[in-house]
Coordinates of N, CA and C in Angstrom, one line a residue:
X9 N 0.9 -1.2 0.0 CA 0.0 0.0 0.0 C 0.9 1.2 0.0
X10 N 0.4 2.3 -1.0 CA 1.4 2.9 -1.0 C 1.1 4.1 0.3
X11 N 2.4 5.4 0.8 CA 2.1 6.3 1.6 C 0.9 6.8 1.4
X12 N 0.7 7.8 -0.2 CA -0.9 8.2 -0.4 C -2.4 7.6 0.1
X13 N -2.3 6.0 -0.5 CA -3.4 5.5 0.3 C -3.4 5.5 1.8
X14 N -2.3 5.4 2.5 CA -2.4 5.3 3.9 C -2.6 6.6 4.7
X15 N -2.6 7.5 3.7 CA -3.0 9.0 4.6 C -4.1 9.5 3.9
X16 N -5.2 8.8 3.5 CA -6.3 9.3 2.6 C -7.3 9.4 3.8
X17 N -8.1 10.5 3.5 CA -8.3 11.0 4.6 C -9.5 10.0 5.1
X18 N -10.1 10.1 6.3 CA -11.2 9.2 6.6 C -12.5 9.6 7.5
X19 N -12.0 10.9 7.7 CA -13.5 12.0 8.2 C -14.0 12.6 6.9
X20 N -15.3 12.6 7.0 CA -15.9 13.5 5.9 C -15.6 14.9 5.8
X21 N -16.1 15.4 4.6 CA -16.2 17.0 4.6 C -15.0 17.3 4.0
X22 N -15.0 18.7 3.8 CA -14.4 19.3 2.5 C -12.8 19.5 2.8
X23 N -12.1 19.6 2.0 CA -10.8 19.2 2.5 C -9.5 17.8 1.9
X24 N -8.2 17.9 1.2 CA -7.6 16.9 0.7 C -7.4 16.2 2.0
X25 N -7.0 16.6 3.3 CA -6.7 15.9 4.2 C -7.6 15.9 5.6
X26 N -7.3 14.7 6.6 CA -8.3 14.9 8.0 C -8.1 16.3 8.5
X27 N -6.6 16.6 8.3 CA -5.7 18.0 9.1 C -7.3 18.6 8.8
X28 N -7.3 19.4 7.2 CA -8.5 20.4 6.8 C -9.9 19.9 7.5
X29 N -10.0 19.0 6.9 CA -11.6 18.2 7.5 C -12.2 18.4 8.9
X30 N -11.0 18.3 9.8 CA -11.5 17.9 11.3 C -11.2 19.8 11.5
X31 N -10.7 20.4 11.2 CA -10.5 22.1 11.7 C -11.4 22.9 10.5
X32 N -11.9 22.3 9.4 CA -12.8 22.6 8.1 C -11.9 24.6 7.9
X33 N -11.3 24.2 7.5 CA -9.8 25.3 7.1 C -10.5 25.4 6.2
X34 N -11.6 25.2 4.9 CA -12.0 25.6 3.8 C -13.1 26.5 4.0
X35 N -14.1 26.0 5.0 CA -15.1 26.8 5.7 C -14.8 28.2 6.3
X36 N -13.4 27.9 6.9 CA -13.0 28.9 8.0 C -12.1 29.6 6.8
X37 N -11.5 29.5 6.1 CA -10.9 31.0 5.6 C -11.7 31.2 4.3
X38 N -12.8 30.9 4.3 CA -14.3 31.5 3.3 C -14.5 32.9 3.9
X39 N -14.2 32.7 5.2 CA -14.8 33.6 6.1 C -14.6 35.4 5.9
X40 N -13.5 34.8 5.5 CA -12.5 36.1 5.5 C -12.5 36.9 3.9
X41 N -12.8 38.0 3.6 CA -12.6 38.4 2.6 C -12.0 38.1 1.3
X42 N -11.8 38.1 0.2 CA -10.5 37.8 -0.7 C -10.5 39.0 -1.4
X43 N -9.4 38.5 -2.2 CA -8.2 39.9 -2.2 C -9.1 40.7 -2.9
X44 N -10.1 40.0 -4.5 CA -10.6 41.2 -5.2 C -11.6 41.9 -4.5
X45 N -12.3 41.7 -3.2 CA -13.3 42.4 -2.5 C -12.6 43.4 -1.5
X46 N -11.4 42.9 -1.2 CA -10.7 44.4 -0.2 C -10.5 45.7 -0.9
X47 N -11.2 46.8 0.0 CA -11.0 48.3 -0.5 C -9.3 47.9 -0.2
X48 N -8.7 47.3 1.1 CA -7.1 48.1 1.3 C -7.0 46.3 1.4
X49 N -5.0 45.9 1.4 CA -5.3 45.0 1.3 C -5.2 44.5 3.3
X50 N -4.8 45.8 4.0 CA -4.9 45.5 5.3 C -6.3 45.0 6.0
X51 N -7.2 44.7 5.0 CA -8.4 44.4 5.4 C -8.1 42.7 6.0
X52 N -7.2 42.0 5.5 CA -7.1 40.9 6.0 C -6.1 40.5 7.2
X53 N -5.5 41.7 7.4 CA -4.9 41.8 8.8 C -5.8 42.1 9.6
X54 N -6.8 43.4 9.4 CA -7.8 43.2 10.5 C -8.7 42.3 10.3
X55 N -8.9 42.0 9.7 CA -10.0 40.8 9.5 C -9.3 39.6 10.9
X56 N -8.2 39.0 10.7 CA -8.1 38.2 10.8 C -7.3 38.3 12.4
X57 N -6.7 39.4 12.9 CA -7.1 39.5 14.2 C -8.1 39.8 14.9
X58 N -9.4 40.1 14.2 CA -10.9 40.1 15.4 C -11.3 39.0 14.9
X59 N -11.2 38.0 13.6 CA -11.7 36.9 14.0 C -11.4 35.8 14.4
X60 N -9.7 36.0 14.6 CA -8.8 34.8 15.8 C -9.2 35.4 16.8
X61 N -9.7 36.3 17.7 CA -10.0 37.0 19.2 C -10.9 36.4 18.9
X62 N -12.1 36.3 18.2 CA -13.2 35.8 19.0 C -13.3 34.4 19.0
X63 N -12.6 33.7 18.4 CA -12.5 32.2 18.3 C -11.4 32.0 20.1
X64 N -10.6 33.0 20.2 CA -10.1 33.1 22.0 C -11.4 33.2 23.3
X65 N -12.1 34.2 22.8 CA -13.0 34.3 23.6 C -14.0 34.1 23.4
X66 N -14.5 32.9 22.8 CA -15.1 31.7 22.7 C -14.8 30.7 23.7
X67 N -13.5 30.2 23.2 CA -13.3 29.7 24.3 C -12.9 29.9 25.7
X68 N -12.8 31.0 26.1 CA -13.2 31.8 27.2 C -14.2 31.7 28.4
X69 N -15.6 32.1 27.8 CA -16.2 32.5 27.8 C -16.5 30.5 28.5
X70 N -16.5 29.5 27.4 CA -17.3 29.1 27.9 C -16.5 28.4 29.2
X71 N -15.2 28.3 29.1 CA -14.0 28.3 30.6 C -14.7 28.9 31.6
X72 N -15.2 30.3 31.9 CA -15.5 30.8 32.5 C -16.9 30.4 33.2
X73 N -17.7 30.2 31.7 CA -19.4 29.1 32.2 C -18.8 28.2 33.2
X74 N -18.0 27.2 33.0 CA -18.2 26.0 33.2 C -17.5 25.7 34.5
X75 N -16.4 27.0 34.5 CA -15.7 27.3 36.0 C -17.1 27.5 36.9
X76 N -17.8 28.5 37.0 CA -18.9 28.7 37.9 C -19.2 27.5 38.2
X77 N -19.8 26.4 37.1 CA -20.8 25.3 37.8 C -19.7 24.7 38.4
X78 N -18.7 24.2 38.0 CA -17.5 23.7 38.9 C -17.5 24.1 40.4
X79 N -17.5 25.1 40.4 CA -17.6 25.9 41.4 C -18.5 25.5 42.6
X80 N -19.9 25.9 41.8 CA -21.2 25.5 42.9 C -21.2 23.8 43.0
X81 N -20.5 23.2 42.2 CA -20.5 21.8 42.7 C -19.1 21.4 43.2
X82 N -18.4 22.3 43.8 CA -17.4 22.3 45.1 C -16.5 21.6 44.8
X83 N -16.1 22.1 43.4 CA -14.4 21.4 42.4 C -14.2 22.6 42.3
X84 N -13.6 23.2 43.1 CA -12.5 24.3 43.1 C -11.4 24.2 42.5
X85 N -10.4 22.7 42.4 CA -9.5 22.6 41.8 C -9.6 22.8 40.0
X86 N -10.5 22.5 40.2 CA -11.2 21.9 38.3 C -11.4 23.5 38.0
X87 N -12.3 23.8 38.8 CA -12.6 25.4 38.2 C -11.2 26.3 38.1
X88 N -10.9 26.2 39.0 CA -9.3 27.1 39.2 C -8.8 26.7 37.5
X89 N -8.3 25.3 37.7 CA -7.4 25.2 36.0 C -8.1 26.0 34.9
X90 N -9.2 25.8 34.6 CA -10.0 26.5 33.5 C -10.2 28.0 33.5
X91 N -9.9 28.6 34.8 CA -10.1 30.1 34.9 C -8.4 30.5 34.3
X92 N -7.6 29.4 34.4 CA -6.3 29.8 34.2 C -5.9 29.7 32.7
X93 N -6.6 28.7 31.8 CA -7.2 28.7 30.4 C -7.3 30.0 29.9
X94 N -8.9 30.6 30.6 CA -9.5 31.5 30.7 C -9.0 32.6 30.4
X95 N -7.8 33.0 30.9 CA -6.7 34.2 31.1 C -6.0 34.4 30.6
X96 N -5.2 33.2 30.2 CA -4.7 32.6 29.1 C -4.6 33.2 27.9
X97 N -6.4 33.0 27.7 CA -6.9 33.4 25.9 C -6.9 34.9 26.0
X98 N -7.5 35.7 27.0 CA -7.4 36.8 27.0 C -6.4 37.5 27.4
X99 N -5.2 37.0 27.5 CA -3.4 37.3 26.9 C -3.3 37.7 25.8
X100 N -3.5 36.4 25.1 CA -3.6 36.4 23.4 C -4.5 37.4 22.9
X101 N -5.6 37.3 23.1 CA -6.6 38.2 22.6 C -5.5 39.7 22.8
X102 N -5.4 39.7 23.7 CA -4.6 41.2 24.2 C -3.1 41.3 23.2
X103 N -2.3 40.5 23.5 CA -1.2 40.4 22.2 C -1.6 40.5 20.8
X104 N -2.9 40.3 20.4 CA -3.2 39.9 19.3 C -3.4 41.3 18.6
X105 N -3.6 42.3 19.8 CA -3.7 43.4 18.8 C -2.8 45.0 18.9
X106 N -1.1 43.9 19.1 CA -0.1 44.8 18.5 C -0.1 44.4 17.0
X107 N -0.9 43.7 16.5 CA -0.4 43.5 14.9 C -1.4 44.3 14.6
X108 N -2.5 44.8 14.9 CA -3.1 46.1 14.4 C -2.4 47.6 14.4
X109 N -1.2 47.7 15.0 CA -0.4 48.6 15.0 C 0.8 48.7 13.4
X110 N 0.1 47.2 12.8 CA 1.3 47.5 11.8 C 0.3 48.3 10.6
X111 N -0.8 48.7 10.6 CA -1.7 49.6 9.9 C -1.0 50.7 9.8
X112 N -1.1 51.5 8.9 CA -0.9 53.2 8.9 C -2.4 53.8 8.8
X113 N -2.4 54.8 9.8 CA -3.1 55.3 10.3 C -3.9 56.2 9.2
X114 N -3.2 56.5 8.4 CA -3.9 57.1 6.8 C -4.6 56.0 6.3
X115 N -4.2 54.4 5.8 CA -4.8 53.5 5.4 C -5.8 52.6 5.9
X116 N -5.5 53.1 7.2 CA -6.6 51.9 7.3 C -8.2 53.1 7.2
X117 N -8.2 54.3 7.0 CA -9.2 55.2 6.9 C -10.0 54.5 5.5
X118 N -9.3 53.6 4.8 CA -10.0 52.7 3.7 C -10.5 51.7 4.1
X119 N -9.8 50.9 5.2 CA -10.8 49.8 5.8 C -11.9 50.2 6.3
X120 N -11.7 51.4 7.1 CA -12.9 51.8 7.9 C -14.1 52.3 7.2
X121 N -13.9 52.7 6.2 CA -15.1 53.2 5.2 C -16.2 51.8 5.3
X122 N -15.3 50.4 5.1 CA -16.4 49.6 4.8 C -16.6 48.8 6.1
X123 N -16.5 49.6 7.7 CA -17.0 48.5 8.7 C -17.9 49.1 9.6
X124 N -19.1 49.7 8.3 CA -20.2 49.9 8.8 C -19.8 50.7 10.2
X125 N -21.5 50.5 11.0 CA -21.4 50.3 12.3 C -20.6 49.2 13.4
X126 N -19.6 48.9 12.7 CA -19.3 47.4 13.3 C -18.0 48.6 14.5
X127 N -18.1 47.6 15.7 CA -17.4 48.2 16.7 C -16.9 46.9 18.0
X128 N -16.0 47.0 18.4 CA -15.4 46.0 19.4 C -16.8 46.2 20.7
X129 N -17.7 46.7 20.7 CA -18.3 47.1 21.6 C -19.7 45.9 21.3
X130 N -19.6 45.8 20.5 CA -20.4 44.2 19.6 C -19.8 43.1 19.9
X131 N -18.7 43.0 19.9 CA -18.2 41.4 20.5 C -18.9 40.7 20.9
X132 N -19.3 39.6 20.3 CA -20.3 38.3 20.9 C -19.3 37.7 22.1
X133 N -18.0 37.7 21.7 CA -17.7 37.1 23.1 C -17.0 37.9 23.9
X134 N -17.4 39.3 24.2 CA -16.5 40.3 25.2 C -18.2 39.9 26.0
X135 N -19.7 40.1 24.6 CA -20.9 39.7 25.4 C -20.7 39.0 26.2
X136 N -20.3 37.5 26.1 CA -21.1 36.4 26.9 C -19.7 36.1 27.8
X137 N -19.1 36.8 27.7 CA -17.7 36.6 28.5 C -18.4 37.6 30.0
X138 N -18.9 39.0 29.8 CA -19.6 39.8 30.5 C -20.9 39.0 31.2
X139 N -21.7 38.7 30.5 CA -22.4 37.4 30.8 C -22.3 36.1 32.3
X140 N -21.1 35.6 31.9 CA -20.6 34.6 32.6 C -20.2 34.7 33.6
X141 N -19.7 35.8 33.8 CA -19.1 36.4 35.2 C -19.6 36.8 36.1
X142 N -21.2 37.4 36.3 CA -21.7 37.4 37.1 C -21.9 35.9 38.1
X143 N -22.5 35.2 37.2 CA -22.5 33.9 37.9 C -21.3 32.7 38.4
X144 N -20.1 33.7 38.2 CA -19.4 33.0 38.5 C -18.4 33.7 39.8
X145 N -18.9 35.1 39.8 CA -18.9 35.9 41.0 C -19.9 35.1 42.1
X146 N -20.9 34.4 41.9 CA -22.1 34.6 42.9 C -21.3 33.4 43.6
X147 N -21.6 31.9 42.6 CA -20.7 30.8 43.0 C -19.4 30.9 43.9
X148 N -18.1 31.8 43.7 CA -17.5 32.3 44.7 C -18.0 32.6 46.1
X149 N -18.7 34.0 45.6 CA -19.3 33.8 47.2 C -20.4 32.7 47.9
X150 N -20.7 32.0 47.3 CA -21.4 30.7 47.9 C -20.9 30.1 48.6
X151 N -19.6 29.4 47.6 CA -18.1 28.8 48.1 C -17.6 29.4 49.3
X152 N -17.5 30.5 49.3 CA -16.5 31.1 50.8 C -18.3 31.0 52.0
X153 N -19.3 31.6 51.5 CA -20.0 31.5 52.8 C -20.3 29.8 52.7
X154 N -19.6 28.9 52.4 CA -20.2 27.3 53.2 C -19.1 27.2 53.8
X155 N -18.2 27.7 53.5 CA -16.5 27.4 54.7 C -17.0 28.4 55.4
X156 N -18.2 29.5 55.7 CA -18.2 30.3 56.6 C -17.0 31.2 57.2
X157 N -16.4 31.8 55.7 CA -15.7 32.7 55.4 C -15.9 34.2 55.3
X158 N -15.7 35.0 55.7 CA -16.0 36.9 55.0 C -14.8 36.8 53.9
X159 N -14.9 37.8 53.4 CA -14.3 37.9 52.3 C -12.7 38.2 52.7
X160 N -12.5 39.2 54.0 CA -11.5 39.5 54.6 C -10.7 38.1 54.9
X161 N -11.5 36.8 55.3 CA -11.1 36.1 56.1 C -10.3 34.9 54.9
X162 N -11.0 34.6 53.6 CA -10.7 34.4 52.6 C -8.7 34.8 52.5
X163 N -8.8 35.9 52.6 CA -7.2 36.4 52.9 C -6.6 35.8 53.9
X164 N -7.1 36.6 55.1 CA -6.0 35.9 56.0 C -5.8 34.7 56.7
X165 N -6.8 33.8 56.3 CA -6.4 32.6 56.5 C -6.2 31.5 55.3
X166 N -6.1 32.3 54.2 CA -5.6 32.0 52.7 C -5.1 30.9 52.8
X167 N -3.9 30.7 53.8 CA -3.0 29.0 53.4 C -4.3 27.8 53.8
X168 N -4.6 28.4 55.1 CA -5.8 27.1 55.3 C -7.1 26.9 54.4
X169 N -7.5 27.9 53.7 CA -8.1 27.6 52.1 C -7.5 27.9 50.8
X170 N -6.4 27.2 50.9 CA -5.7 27.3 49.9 C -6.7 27.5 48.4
X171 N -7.5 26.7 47.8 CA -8.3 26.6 46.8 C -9.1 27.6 46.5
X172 N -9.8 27.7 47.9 CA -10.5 29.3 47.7 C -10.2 30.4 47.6
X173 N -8.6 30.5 48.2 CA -8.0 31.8 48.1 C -7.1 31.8 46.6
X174 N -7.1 30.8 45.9 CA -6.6 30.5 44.7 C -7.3 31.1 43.7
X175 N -8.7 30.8 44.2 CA -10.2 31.2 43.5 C -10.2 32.5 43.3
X176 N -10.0 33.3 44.3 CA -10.2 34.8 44.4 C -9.0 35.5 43.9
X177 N -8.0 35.0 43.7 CA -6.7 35.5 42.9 C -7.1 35.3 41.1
X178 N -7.9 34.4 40.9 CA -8.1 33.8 39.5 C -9.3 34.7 39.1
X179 N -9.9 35.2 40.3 CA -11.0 36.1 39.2 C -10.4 37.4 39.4
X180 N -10.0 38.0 40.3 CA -9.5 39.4 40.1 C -8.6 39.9 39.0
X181 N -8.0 37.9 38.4 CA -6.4 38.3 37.5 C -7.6 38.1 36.6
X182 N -8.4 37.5 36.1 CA -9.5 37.4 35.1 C -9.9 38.8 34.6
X183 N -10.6 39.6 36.3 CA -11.0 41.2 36.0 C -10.0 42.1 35.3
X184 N -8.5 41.7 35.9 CA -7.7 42.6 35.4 C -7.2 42.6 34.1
X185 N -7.1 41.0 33.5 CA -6.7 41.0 32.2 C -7.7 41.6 31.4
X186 N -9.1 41.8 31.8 CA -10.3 42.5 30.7 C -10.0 43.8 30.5
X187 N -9.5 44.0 32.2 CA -9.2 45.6 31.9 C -8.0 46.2 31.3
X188 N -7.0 45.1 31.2 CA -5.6 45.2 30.5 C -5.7 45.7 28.9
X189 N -7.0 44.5 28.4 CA -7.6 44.4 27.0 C -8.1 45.8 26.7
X190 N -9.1 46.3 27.8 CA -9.7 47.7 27.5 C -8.9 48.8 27.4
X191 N -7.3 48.6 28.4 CA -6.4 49.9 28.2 C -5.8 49.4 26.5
X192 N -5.4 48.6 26.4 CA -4.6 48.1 25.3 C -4.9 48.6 23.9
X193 N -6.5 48.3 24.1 CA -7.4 48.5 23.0 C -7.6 49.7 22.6
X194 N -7.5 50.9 23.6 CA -8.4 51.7 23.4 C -7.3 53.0 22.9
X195 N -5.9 52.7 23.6 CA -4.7 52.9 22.7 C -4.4 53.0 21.4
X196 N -4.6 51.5 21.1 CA -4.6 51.1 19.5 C -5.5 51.8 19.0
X197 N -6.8 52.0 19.4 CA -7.8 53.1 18.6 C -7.2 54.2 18.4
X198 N -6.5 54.8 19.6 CA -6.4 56.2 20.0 C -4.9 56.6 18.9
X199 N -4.2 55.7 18.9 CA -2.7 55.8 17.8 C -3.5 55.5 16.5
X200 N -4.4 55.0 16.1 CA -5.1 54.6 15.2 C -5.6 55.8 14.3
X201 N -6.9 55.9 15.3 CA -7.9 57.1 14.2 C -7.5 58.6 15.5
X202 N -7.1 58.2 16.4 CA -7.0 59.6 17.7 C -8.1 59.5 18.4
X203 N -8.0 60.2 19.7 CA -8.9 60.2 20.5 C -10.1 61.2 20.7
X204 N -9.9 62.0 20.0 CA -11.2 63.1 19.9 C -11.4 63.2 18.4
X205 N -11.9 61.7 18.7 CA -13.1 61.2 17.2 C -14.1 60.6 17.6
X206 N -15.0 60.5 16.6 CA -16.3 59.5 16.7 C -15.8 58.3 16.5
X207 N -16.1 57.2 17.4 CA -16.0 55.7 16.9 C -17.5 55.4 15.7
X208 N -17.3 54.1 15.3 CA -17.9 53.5 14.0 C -19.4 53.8 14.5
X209 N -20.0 53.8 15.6 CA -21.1 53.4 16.1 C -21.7 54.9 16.7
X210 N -21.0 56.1 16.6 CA -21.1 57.3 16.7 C -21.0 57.8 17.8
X211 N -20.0 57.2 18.6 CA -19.5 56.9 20.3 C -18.6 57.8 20.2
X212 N -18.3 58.8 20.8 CA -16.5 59.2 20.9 C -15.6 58.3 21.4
X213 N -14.6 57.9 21.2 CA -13.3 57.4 21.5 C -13.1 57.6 22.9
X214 N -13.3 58.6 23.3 CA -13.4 58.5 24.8 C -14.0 58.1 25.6
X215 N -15.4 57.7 25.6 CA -16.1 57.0 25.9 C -15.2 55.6 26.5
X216 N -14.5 54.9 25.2 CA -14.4 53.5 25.1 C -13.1 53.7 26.7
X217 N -12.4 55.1 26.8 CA -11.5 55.0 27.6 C -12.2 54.8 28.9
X218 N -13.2 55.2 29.5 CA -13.8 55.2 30.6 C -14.1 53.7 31.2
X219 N -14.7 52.8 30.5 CA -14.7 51.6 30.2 C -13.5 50.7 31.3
X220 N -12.3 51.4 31.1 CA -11.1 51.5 31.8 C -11.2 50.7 33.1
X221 N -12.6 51.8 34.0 CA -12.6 51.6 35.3 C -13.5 50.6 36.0
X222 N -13.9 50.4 34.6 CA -15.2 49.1 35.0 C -14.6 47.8 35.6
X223 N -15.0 47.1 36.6 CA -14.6 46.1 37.4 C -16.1 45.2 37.3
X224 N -15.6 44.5 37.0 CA -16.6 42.7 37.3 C -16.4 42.3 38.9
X225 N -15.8 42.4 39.7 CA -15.5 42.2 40.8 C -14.9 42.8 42.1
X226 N -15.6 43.8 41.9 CA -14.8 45.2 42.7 C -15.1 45.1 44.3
X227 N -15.9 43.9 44.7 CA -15.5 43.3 46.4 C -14.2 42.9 46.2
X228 N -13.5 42.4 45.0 CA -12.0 41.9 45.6 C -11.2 43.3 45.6
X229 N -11.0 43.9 44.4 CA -10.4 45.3 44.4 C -10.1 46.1 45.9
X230 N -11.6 46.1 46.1 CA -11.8 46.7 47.9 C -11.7 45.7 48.9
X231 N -11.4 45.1 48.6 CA -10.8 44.4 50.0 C -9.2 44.5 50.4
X232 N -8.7 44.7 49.7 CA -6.9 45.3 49.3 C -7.2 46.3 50.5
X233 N -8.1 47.5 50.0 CA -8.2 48.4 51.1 C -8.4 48.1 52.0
X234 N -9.6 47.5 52.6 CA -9.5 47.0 54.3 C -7.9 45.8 54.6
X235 N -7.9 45.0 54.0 CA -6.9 44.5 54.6 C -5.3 45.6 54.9
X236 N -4.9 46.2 54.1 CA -4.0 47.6 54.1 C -4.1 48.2 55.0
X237 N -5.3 48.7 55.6 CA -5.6 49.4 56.9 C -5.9 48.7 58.0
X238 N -6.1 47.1 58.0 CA -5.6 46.1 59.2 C -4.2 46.4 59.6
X239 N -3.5 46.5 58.9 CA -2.2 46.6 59.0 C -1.7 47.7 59.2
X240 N -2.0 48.8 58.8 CA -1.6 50.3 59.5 C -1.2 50.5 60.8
X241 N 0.0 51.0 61.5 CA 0.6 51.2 62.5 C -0.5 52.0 63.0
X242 N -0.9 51.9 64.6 CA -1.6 52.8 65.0 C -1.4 54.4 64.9

């Protein structure tokens, strides 16, 4: 038998090999523009870092689901790894958009003619990433009140709940990488198109900066304070 027959593919669907078939690489870069439909040809640089980000926070998003129910069903360990997944993607996501810096700021004024209303403020998975966190804030506190914990206490007896004080380190670094994404981002706009402009959606640019201060979890943020002032010399 020769090599060719022995690597013929054996999953369905479109594709010379399983590689294409089982990741459908034919489906997935349909997705993306081609060359004779680009106004600029940087349309497939941005194309293709907002639609590797949201394939990140996708899977994010649902890390973050599935951390919660882990959660309320009292696998702390299990949830912990996946929040660390979780963080992970939204690294990448965040790395992903120094390559929108290799735009010139004159040119991409051609991409932008054709992206509509479209705005990072639409993200289906910045949505359900937003989404998921509430309930995965609540599960936390469920967790610390059946060990009959305060949130202070979560801290300073941290080594003897190791897991749950692991927990509480994993969502704050979760809150902060969102908010790393929002300074990162709003930069790249701001070196982009400048900051006293209209965004796509008829938003000022400044707006998106405010965004900045938003916290998903701002009982951990404030708790820094009280514990800081436990500690203050009389």
């Amino acid at each position: 038998m020769s090599e060719r027959e022995v690597l013929r593919p054996v999953l369905t669907g479109e594709g010379s090999s399983d590689y294409e078939r089982y990741l459908r690489t034919d489906a997935l870069l349909r997705l993306q523009k081609t060359a004779d439909e680009w106004v600029h040809r940087d349309e497939l640089l941005f194309q293709t870092v907002h639609q590797s980000s949201e394939l990140w926070l996708n899977l994010a998003w649902h890390e973050v689901e599935e951390a919660g129910r882990l959660v309320s069903a009292e696998d702390l360990p299990a949830a912990n790894r996946l929040l660390r997944r979780a963080i992970h993607c939204l690294r990448l996501v965040t790395e992903a958009l120094d390559m929108l810096e290799h735009m010139s700021p004159w040119e991409y004024t051609e991409v932008r003619k054709v992206l509509g209303h479209g705005s990072g403020f639409d993200s289906p998975g910045f949505r359900e990433l937003r989404r998921v966190a509430k309930p995965l804030g609540e599960a936390f506190h469920d967790a610390r009140e059946r060990e009959g914990l305060s949130l202070i206490e979560v801290y300073t007896q941290g080594r003897q709940h190791e897991d749950l004080y692991t927990l509480a380190e994993l969502l704050i670094e979760l809150d902060e990488r969102i908010t790393v994404w929002r300074v990162r981002h709003f930069k790249v706009v701001q070196r982009t198109i400048g900051a006293d402009v209209i965004g796509t959606q008829g938003t000022p640019v400044e707006v998106m900066g405010r965004l900045i201060h938003h916290s998903f979890f701002p009982e951990l943020w404030d708790v820094r304070n009280d514990l800081t002032r436990m500690n203050l010399p009389e």
